[in-house]
Amino acid sequence: MTRRVVCYINQFFAGMGGEEQAHVPPSARPEAVGPAMQIQSLLGEEAVVVGTVICGDSYYGEHLEEARAECVRLIGEFKPDLLVAGPAFNAGRYGVACGDICSAVTGTLGIPSITGMYRENPGVELYSPKTFIVKTSDSARGMKDALGAISALAVKILKGTPLGAAEDEGYFPRGIRKNFFHETNGAKRAVDMLLRKLAGKPFSTEYEMPVFKRIPPAEPVKDLKNATIALVSSGGIVPRGNPDHIRVSSAESYGVYDISRLDDLTPENFESIHGGYDRVWANEDPDRVLPLDIMREMEREGVFGKLYDHVFTTTGTGTAVAHAERFGQEIGERLKKDGVDAVILTST
Amino acid sequence: MVSEEGYGNPDTDLCMNAAKCEKLGIRTVVISDEAAGTDGKSQGLADAAPEITAFVSAGNVNEMIELPAMDRILGYDSSISNLSGGAEESLRKDGSMFVELQAIIGSTNELGFSRIGARWI
């Protein structure tokens, strides 16, 4: 079963000319053109380069939607198993075009794609999560090494060989963490790293600290007596039986429950499913984590205007930050739409 | 060396402790597991401090693993639905399980006892 590869290159590497030909629209040839010929040679028997799609760098940049669509169409007609674009080295327009076509092909045709760029190419930051961008030198003088690395990765991907870490395979990380077994255990690696740090020697951290967005807090509530307040909880308090099957840890969903007719949470109607604390006391009285009883008392006494008629709940242990962010945005939008003035968020 | 057990709140303690040490001139390395999500795309700690320049990973606790059916079970395999890393659909009819790594207690030991660690792909 022949593995089929298509290559994408620009007008220069297709031998059409330099900057003066950068406006040429997309075209296709049913053979390996330019660097694709060397790629075929490096792939050997493992795959066949069945076609090359060519587009001028300026054309792609100035007609993004049309160029992308036409190139995806031309590439798709060859029925490839893999796309190789560039390599673009440090050429910005070419890098963005390569990254864009790889991202589009992987996204719409569902096949893997590989390109190659120098670390300062703007295409790296834009597209590294969406395709495989092999690390190259800053100019075509590094073509031999770049094609060698690209072809080696291409063969592994085509054969389904499990890949190692990005650093070991020679491409820019795609923002995904994956478990591997190291040669030595974490304790030894930590001591080694600390000794290097103490000696002022260079060391490689295994995880760089993320930079968080700064979110300005909302203004304090001015008129509490007339305010509508909602209860939201990451304490895992759900209706008995956990009808929406919220996970006890690493939750990927939250529940929305009508409490308009309830004054009190009891073991008969609610329970705790949180996997991060001992649930005994929360199950004896779920109000301890989601204080509906006190809120109703204060509502009756007029401390605030109205308790919102739904509660939002999930389990906040091991929750992936991406999910937590999404929950917050969705819940916040709904509360805002329904005129809620403030939220009491109970966690554990 | 600074380590911690747990997620959320303990991550904040971890970051504050390490940052305070560094600011006092005490060189620090952190060992911790990561909660990077089942897709590996989330940040692994619920907090961060720029002072943590040396970090050793004990693995992504959310990565899914296959556990084959066992000949002998001590306890109740249905309990997996209530354990961190498990869900109602974890236990299959044939007795095998599809769970997060953290379902195995100690798999991402925070003292670095294991050789497992998360890396970028």
Coordinates of C-alpha atoms in Angstrom, one line a residue:
Chain A
M1 CA 0.0 0.0 0.0
T2 CA 1.9 3.1 -1.2
R3 CA 2.2 6.0 1.2
R4 CA 1.4 9.2 -0.7
V5 CA 3.1 12.5 0.1
V6 CA 2.4 15.9 -1.4
C7 CA 4.8 18.8 -1.1
Y8 CA 4.0 22.5 -1.0
I9 CA 6.6 25.0 -2.1
N10 CA 6.8 28.7 -3.2
Q11 CA 7.6 30.2 -6.6
F12 CA 11.3 30.5 -5.9
F13 CA 11.9 26.9 -5.0
A14 CA 9.7 25.9 -8.0
G15 CA 12.3 27.6 -10.2
M16 CA 9.8 30.1 -11.5
G17 CA 11.7 33.2 -10.3
G18 CA 12.3 35.3 -7.3
E19 CA 10.4 38.2 -5.8
E20 CA 9.1 39.3 -9.2
Q21 CA 7.1 36.1 -9.4
A22 CA 5.8 36.1 -5.9
H23 CA 2.3 37.0 -7.1
V24 CA 1.7 33.7 -9.0
P25 CA -1.5 31.9 -8.0
P26 CA -1.7 28.3 -6.9
S27 CA -0.8 25.5 -9.3
A28 CA -0.1 21.8 -9.1
R29 CA 2.3 19.4 -10.9
P30 CA 1.9 15.5 -10.6
E31 CA 5.6 15.0 -9.6
A32 CA 8.3 16.1 -7.2
V33 CA 9.5 19.6 -7.9
G34 CA 12.5 21.5 -6.4
P35 CA 13.3 20.3 -2.8
A36 CA 10.5 17.7 -3.2
M37 CA 12.9 15.7 -5.4
Q38 CA 15.4 15.5 -2.5
I39 CA 12.6 14.6 -0.1
Q40 CA 11.7 11.7 -2.5
S41 CA 15.2 10.5 -2.4
L42 CA 15.4 10.6 1.4
L43 CA 12.0 8.9 1.7
G44 CA 13.4 6.0 -0.4
E45 CA 10.9 3.1 -0.6
E46 CA 8.8 4.3 2.3
A47 CA 6.6 6.8 0.4
V48 CA 6.1 8.4 -3.0
V49 CA 5.9 12.1 -3.6
V50 CA 2.8 12.1 -5.9
G51 CA 2.6 15.8 -6.4
T52 CA 3.8 19.3 -5.7
V53 CA 1.6 22.4 -5.1
I54 CA 3.2 25.7 -5.8
C55 CA 2.0 29.2 -4.8
G56 CA 3.6 32.7 -4.8
D57 CA 4.4 34.0 -1.3
S58 CA 2.8 37.4 -2.0
Y59 CA -0.3 35.8 -3.6
Y60 CA -0.9 33.6 -0.5
G61 CA -0.4 36.5 1.9
E62 CA -2.6 38.9 0.0
H63 CA -5.4 36.4 -0.9
L64 CA -5.4 34.3 2.2
E65 CA -8.8 32.7 2.0
E66 CA -8.8 32.0 -1.7
A67 CA -5.2 30.8 -1.7
R68 CA -5.8 28.5 1.2
A69 CA -8.9 27.0 -0.2
E70 CA -7.4 26.5 -3.7
C71 CA -4.2 24.9 -2.3
V72 CA -6.2 22.6 0.0
R73 CA -8.3 21.6 -3.0
L74 CA -5.2 20.9 -5.2
I75 CA -3.5 19.0 -2.4
G76 CA -6.6 17.0 -1.7
E77 CA -6.9 15.9 -5.4
F78 CA -3.6 14.0 -5.0
K79 CA -5.2 12.0 -2.1
P80 CA -2.1 12.3 0.1
D81 CA -1.3 10.6 3.4
L82 CA 1.0 13.4 4.4
L83 CA 1.8 17.0 3.4
V84 CA 5.3 18.5 3.6
A85 CA 5.6 22.2 3.1
G86 CA 8.7 24.4 2.6
P87 CA 11.1 24.4 4.5
A88 CA 10.8 28.1 4.9
F89 CA 13.9 28.8 7.1
N90 CA 13.6 32.5 8.2
A91 CA 11.5 33.7 5.3
G92 CA 8.4 35.3 7.0
R93 CA 5.8 35.2 4.2
Y94 CA 6.8 31.7 3.2
G95 CA 6.8 30.5 6.8
V96 CA 3.3 31.9 7.3
A97 CA 2.1 30.3 4.1
C98 CA 3.6 27.0 5.0
G99 CA 2.2 27.1 8.5
D100 CA -1.2 28.1 7.2
I101 CA -1.5 25.5 4.5
C102 CA -0.3 22.8 6.9
S103 CA -2.8 23.8 9.5
A104 CA -5.6 24.0 7.0
V105 CA -4.8 20.6 5.4
T106 CA -4.5 18.9 8.8
G107 CA -7.7 20.5 9.9
T108 CA -9.9 19.9 6.9
L109 CA -8.3 16.9 5.2
G110 CA -7.4 15.2 8.5
I111 CA -4.0 14.2 7.4
P112 CA -0.7 15.0 9.2
S113 CA 1.6 17.8 7.9
I114 CA 5.2 18.8 8.4
T115 CA 7.1 21.9 7.6
G116 CA 10.4 23.5 8.7
M117 CA 11.3 26.9 10.0
Y118 CA 14.0 28.9 11.9
R119 CA 13.0 29.8 15.4
E120 CA 12.5 33.5 14.7
N121 CA 10.2 32.9 11.7
P122 CA 6.8 34.4 12.7
G123 CA 5.2 31.2 11.4
V124 CA 6.6 29.3 14.4
E125 CA 4.6 31.1 17.1
L126 CA 1.4 31.2 14.9
Y127 CA 1.4 27.6 13.8
S128 CA 3.5 25.3 16.1
P129 CA 0.4 24.0 17.9
K130 CA -1.3 23.1 14.6
T131 CA 1.3 21.1 12.7
F132 CA 4.8 19.7 13.0
I133 CA 7.4 22.5 12.5
V134 CA 10.9 21.0 12.3
K135 CA 13.7 23.3 13.6
T136 CA 16.0 24.5 10.8
S137 CA 18.8 26.9 10.4
D138 CA 18.1 30.5 9.3
S139 CA 18.8 30.0 5.5
A140 CA 18.7 27.6 2.6
R141 CA 22.3 26.8 3.3
G142 CA 20.8 24.4 5.9
M143 CA 18.6 22.7 3.3
K144 CA 20.4 19.3 3.6
D145 CA 19.9 19.0 7.3
A146 CA 16.4 20.4 7.2
L147 CA 15.3 17.9 4.6
G148 CA 17.0 15.1 6.5
A149 CA 15.1 15.9 9.7
I150 CA 11.8 16.5 7.9
S151 CA 12.0 13.2 6.0
A152 CA 13.0 11.2 9.1
L153 CA 10.0 12.6 10.9
A154 CA 7.7 12.0 7.9
V155 CA 8.7 8.3 7.8
K156 CA 7.9 7.9 11.5
I157 CA 4.5 9.6 11.2
L158 CA 3.6 7.6 8.0
K159 CA 4.5 4.3 9.6
G160 CA 2.8 5.2 12.9
T161 CA 6.0 4.8 14.9
P162 CA 5.5 6.3 18.4
L163 CA 7.2 9.7 18.6
G164 CA 9.5 10.8 21.4
A165 CA 9.5 14.3 23.0
A166 CA 9.5 17.3 20.6
E167 CA 13.1 18.1 21.6
D168 CA 14.3 14.6 20.7
E169 CA 12.4 14.5 17.3
G170 CA 13.7 18.0 16.4
Y171 CA 10.5 20.0 16.1
F172 CA 9.0 23.0 18.0
P173 CA 6.7 21.8 20.8
R174 CA 3.0 21.9 20.0
G175 CA 1.9 22.9 23.5
I176 CA 1.0 19.4 24.6
R177 CA 2.4 17.5 27.7
K178 CA 3.0 13.8 27.3
N179 CA 4.3 11.3 29.8
F180 CA 7.6 9.5 29.1
F181 CA 9.9 7.4 31.2
H182 CA 13.3 9.0 31.9
E183 CA 16.6 7.1 32.4
T184 CA 16.7 8.2 36.1
N185 CA 13.9 9.0 38.6
G186 CA 12.6 12.4 39.5
A187 CA 14.5 12.5 42.8
K188 CA 17.9 12.1 41.1
R189 CA 17.0 14.5 38.3
A190 CA 16.0 17.1 40.9
V191 CA 19.3 16.7 42.8
D192 CA 21.3 16.9 39.6
M193 CA 19.3 20.0 38.6
L194 CA 19.8 21.7 42.0
L195 CA 23.5 21.0 42.0
R196 CA 23.9 22.6 38.6
K197 CA 21.8 25.6 39.8
L198 CA 23.9 26.0 42.9
A199 CA 27.1 25.9 40.8
G200 CA 25.8 28.5 38.4
K201 CA 25.9 26.0 35.5
P202 CA 23.2 25.9 32.8
F203 CA 20.3 23.5 33.4
S204 CA 17.1 22.7 31.6
T205 CA 13.9 23.0 33.6
E206 CA 11.3 20.4 32.7
Y207 CA 8.4 22.8 32.8
E208 CA 8.6 26.6 32.2
M209 CA 6.2 28.7 34.4
P210 CA 3.1 29.8 32.5
V211 CA 2.3 33.5 32.4
F212 CA -1.2 34.1 33.6
K213 CA -3.7 36.6 32.3
R214 CA -4.4 39.4 34.8
I215 CA -8.2 39.8 35.2
P216 CA -9.3 43.0 37.0
P217 CA -11.8 42.2 39.7
A218 CA -15.4 43.5 39.4
E219 CA -16.5 46.6 41.4
P220 CA -18.1 45.9 44.8
V221 CA -21.9 45.6 44.9
K222 CA -23.3 49.0 45.6
D223 CA -26.9 48.1 46.5
L224 CA -26.9 44.8 48.4
K225 CA -30.5 45.1 49.6
N226 CA -31.8 44.8 46.0
A227 CA -29.1 42.6 44.6
T228 CA -29.6 39.2 43.0
I229 CA -27.0 36.8 44.2
A230 CA -26.2 33.4 42.7
L231 CA -24.5 30.4 44.4
V232 CA -21.8 28.6 42.4
S233 CA -19.7 25.9 43.8
S234 CA -16.6 23.8 43.0
G235 CA -17.3 21.7 46.1
G236 CA -19.0 18.9 44.1
I237 CA -22.5 19.3 45.7
V238 CA -25.0 17.7 43.2
P239 CA -28.5 16.3 43.4
R240 CA -28.6 12.8 44.9
G241 CA -27.5 10.2 42.3
N242 CA -25.3 12.7 40.4
P243 CA -27.8 12.7 37.4
D244 CA -25.3 14.5 35.1
H245 CA -22.4 12.1 35.9
I246 CA -20.0 14.9 36.9
R247 CA -16.6 13.3 37.5
V248 CA -15.2 13.1 41.0
S249 CA -12.0 14.7 39.8
S250 CA -10.7 16.3 36.7
A251 CA -14.2 17.4 35.9
E252 CA -14.9 18.2 32.3
S253 CA -18.5 19.5 32.9
Y254 CA -20.6 21.4 35.4
G255 CA -24.3 20.9 36.4
V256 CA -27.0 23.5 36.5
Y257 CA -29.8 22.8 39.1
D258 CA -33.1 24.5 39.9
I259 CA -33.3 25.3 43.6
S260 CA -36.2 27.7 43.4
R261 CA -38.4 25.5 45.4
L262 CA -35.7 24.5 47.9
D263 CA -34.9 26.1 51.3
D264 CA -32.4 23.5 52.5
L265 CA -30.0 20.8 51.2
T266 CA -30.3 17.5 53.0
P267 CA -28.9 14.0 52.3
E268 CA -32.3 13.1 50.8
N269 CA -32.0 15.6 48.0
F270 CA -28.3 16.4 47.5
E271 CA -24.9 14.8 48.0
S272 CA -21.2 15.5 47.6
I273 CA -19.2 13.7 44.9
H274 CA -16.0 15.6 45.3
G275 CA -12.9 13.4 45.0
G276 CA -10.5 15.8 46.9
Y277 CA -11.9 15.8 50.4
D278 CA -13.5 13.4 52.9
R279 CA -17.2 13.6 52.0
V280 CA -18.7 12.4 55.4
W281 CA -19.6 15.8 56.8
A282 CA -20.7 17.3 53.5
N283 CA -23.0 14.3 53.0
E284 CA -24.5 14.7 56.5
D285 CA -25.5 18.2 55.6
P286 CA -24.7 19.5 52.0
D287 CA -25.4 23.1 53.1
R288 CA -21.9 22.9 54.8
V289 CA -20.4 23.3 51.3
L290 CA -23.2 24.9 49.3
P291 CA -25.0 27.1 52.0
L292 CA -28.5 27.2 50.6
D293 CA -30.1 27.3 54.1
I294 CA -28.3 30.4 55.2
M295 CA -28.9 32.2 51.9
R296 CA -32.6 31.6 52.2
E297 CA -32.6 33.0 55.8
M298 CA -30.8 36.1 54.7
E299 CA -33.1 36.5 51.7
R300 CA -36.1 36.3 54.0
E301 CA -34.5 38.9 56.3
G302 CA -33.9 41.2 53.4
V303 CA -30.1 41.2 53.6
F304 CA -30.1 41.0 49.9
G305 CA -32.8 41.1 47.2
K306 CA -33.1 37.6 45.6
L307 CA -31.3 34.3 45.4
Y308 CA -30.9 33.3 41.7
D309 CA -33.1 30.2 41.1
H310 CA -30.3 27.9 39.8
V311 CA -27.0 26.8 41.3
F312 CA -23.9 25.9 39.2
T313 CA -21.7 23.1 40.5
T314 CA -18.7 21.1 39.6
T315 CA -15.8 19.3 41.3
G316 CA -12.8 21.5 41.6
T317 CA -9.9 19.0 42.1
G318 CA -7.4 18.3 39.3
T319 CA -9.6 20.4 37.0
A320 CA -7.7 21.2 33.9
V321 CA -7.3 25.0 33.7
A322 CA -8.7 25.1 30.1
H323 CA -12.0 23.5 31.3
A324 CA -12.2 25.7 34.4
E325 CA -11.8 28.8 32.2
R326 CA -14.5 27.6 29.9
F327 CA -16.9 26.9 32.8
G328 CA -16.3 30.4 34.2
Q329 CA -17.0 32.1 30.9
E330 CA -20.2 30.1 30.1
I331 CA -21.6 30.5 33.7
G332 CA -20.6 34.2 33.8
E333 CA -22.4 34.9 30.5
R334 CA -25.6 33.3 31.6
L335 CA -25.6 35.0 35.0
K336 CA -24.9 38.3 33.4
K337 CA -27.8 37.7 30.9
D338 CA -30.1 36.9 33.7
G339 CA -29.3 40.1 35.7
V340 CA -27.3 38.5 38.5
D341 CA -25.3 41.2 40.5
A342 CA -23.0 39.0 42.5
V343 CA -21.8 35.4 43.0
I344 CA -20.8 33.5 46.1
L345 CA -18.4 30.9 44.9
T346 CA -17.8 28.1 47.5
S347 CA -14.8 25.9 47.1
T348 CA -13.0 23.5 49.3
Chain B
M1 CA 13.8 20.9 47.5
V2 CA 10.2 21.8 47.6
S3 CA 7.3 19.4 46.9
E4 CA 3.6 19.1 47.6
E5 CA 0.7 16.7 47.5
G6 CA -2.6 17.8 45.9
Y7 CA -3.8 20.2 43.3
G8 CA -5.4 23.7 43.5
N9 CA -4.6 25.1 46.9
P10 CA -1.4 23.1 47.5
D11 CA -0.1 24.4 44.1
T12 CA -0.4 27.9 45.5
D13 CA 1.4 26.9 48.7
L14 CA 4.1 25.3 46.5
C15 CA 4.6 28.4 44.4
M16 CA 4.6 30.7 47.4
N17 CA 7.1 28.6 49.3
A18 CA 9.5 28.3 46.4
A19 CA 9.2 32.0 45.5
K20 CA 9.9 33.0 49.1
C21 CA 13.0 30.8 49.3
E22 CA 14.3 32.2 46.1
K23 CA 13.8 35.8 47.2
L24 CA 15.8 35.0 50.4
G25 CA 18.6 33.7 48.2
I26 CA 17.9 30.0 48.9
R27 CA 18.3 28.2 45.5
T28 CA 15.3 26.0 44.9
V29 CA 14.2 23.1 42.7
V30 CA 10.5 22.0 42.7
I31 CA 9.3 18.4 42.1
S32 CA 5.6 18.2 41.2
D33 CA 3.2 16.3 39.1
E34 CA 1.1 18.2 36.6
A35 CA -2.7 18.3 36.0
A36 CA -2.3 19.1 32.2
G37 CA -5.7 17.7 31.3
T38 CA -6.5 14.4 29.4
D39 CA -5.4 16.2 26.2
G40 CA -2.2 17.4 27.8
K41 CA -2.9 21.0 26.7
S42 CA -3.7 22.7 30.0
Q43 CA -1.1 24.3 32.3
G44 CA 0.0 21.7 34.8
L45 CA -0.1 23.8 37.9
A46 CA -3.0 25.9 39.2
D47 CA -0.6 28.7 40.1
A48 CA 2.8 29.9 38.9
A49 CA 5.8 32.0 40.1
P50 CA 8.5 33.3 37.8
E51 CA 11.0 32.4 40.5
I52 CA 10.5 28.7 39.8
T53 CA 13.2 28.3 37.3
A54 CA 14.0 24.7 38.2
F55 CA 11.2 22.2 37.9
V56 CA 11.2 18.4 37.7
S57 CA 8.0 16.8 36.5
A58 CA 6.5 13.8 38.1
G59 CA 4.1 13.3 35.2
N60 CA 0.7 14.4 33.9
V61 CA -1.8 12.9 36.2
N62 CA -4.7 13.2 33.7
E63 CA -3.1 11.1 30.9
M64 CA -5.3 8.1 30.1
I65 CA -4.0 4.6 30.5
E66 CA -5.3 1.1 29.8
L67 CA -5.5 -1.4 32.7
P68 CA -6.1 -4.9 31.5
A69 CA -8.6 -7.2 33.3
M70 CA -7.0 -9.0 36.3
D71 CA -7.5 -12.6 37.3
R72 CA -7.9 -11.7 41.0
I73 CA -9.4 -8.5 42.4
L74 CA -8.9 -7.4 46.0
G75 CA -11.9 -5.2 46.9
Y76 CA -14.6 -3.9 44.6
D77 CA -13.6 -2.9 41.1
S78 CA -16.8 -0.9 40.7
S79 CA -15.3 1.6 43.2
I80 CA -13.2 3.0 40.4
S81 CA -16.1 5.3 39.5
N82 CA -15.6 7.1 42.8
L83 CA -11.8 7.4 42.7
S84 CA -9.9 10.5 41.4
G85 CA -9.0 9.6 37.8
G86 CA -12.0 7.3 37.4
A87 CA -15.5 7.8 36.1
E88 CA -18.7 5.8 35.7
E89 CA -17.5 4.6 32.3
S90 CA -14.0 3.5 33.4
L91 CA -14.8 -0.2 34.2
R92 CA -15.6 -2.2 31.1
K93 CA -17.7 -5.4 30.9
D94 CA -14.6 -7.5 30.3
G95 CA -13.0 -6.2 33.6
S96 CA -10.5 -3.9 31.9
M97 CA -10.3 -0.2 32.8
F98 CA -9.6 3.0 30.9
V99 CA -8.6 5.5 33.6
E100 CA -6.4 8.5 34.3
L101 CA -2.9 7.8 35.5
Q102 CA -3.8 9.3 38.9
A103 CA -6.2 6.4 39.6
I104 CA -3.0 4.4 40.5
I105 CA -2.0 5.8 43.9
G106 CA 1.7 6.8 44.0
S107 CA 2.1 6.7 40.2
T108 CA 3.2 10.3 40.1
N109 CA 4.9 10.3 43.5
E110 CA 5.8 13.9 44.5
L111 CA 9.1 12.9 45.9
G112 CA 10.3 11.8 42.4
F113 CA 10.3 8.1 43.3
S114 CA 9.3 7.1 39.8
R115 CA 11.0 7.7 36.4
I116 CA 7.9 9.1 34.8
G117 CA 7.7 12.7 33.8
A118 CA 5.9 14.9 31.3
R119 CA 7.7 16.5 28.3
W120 CA 6.5 18.7 25.5
I121 CA 5.4 17.1 22.3

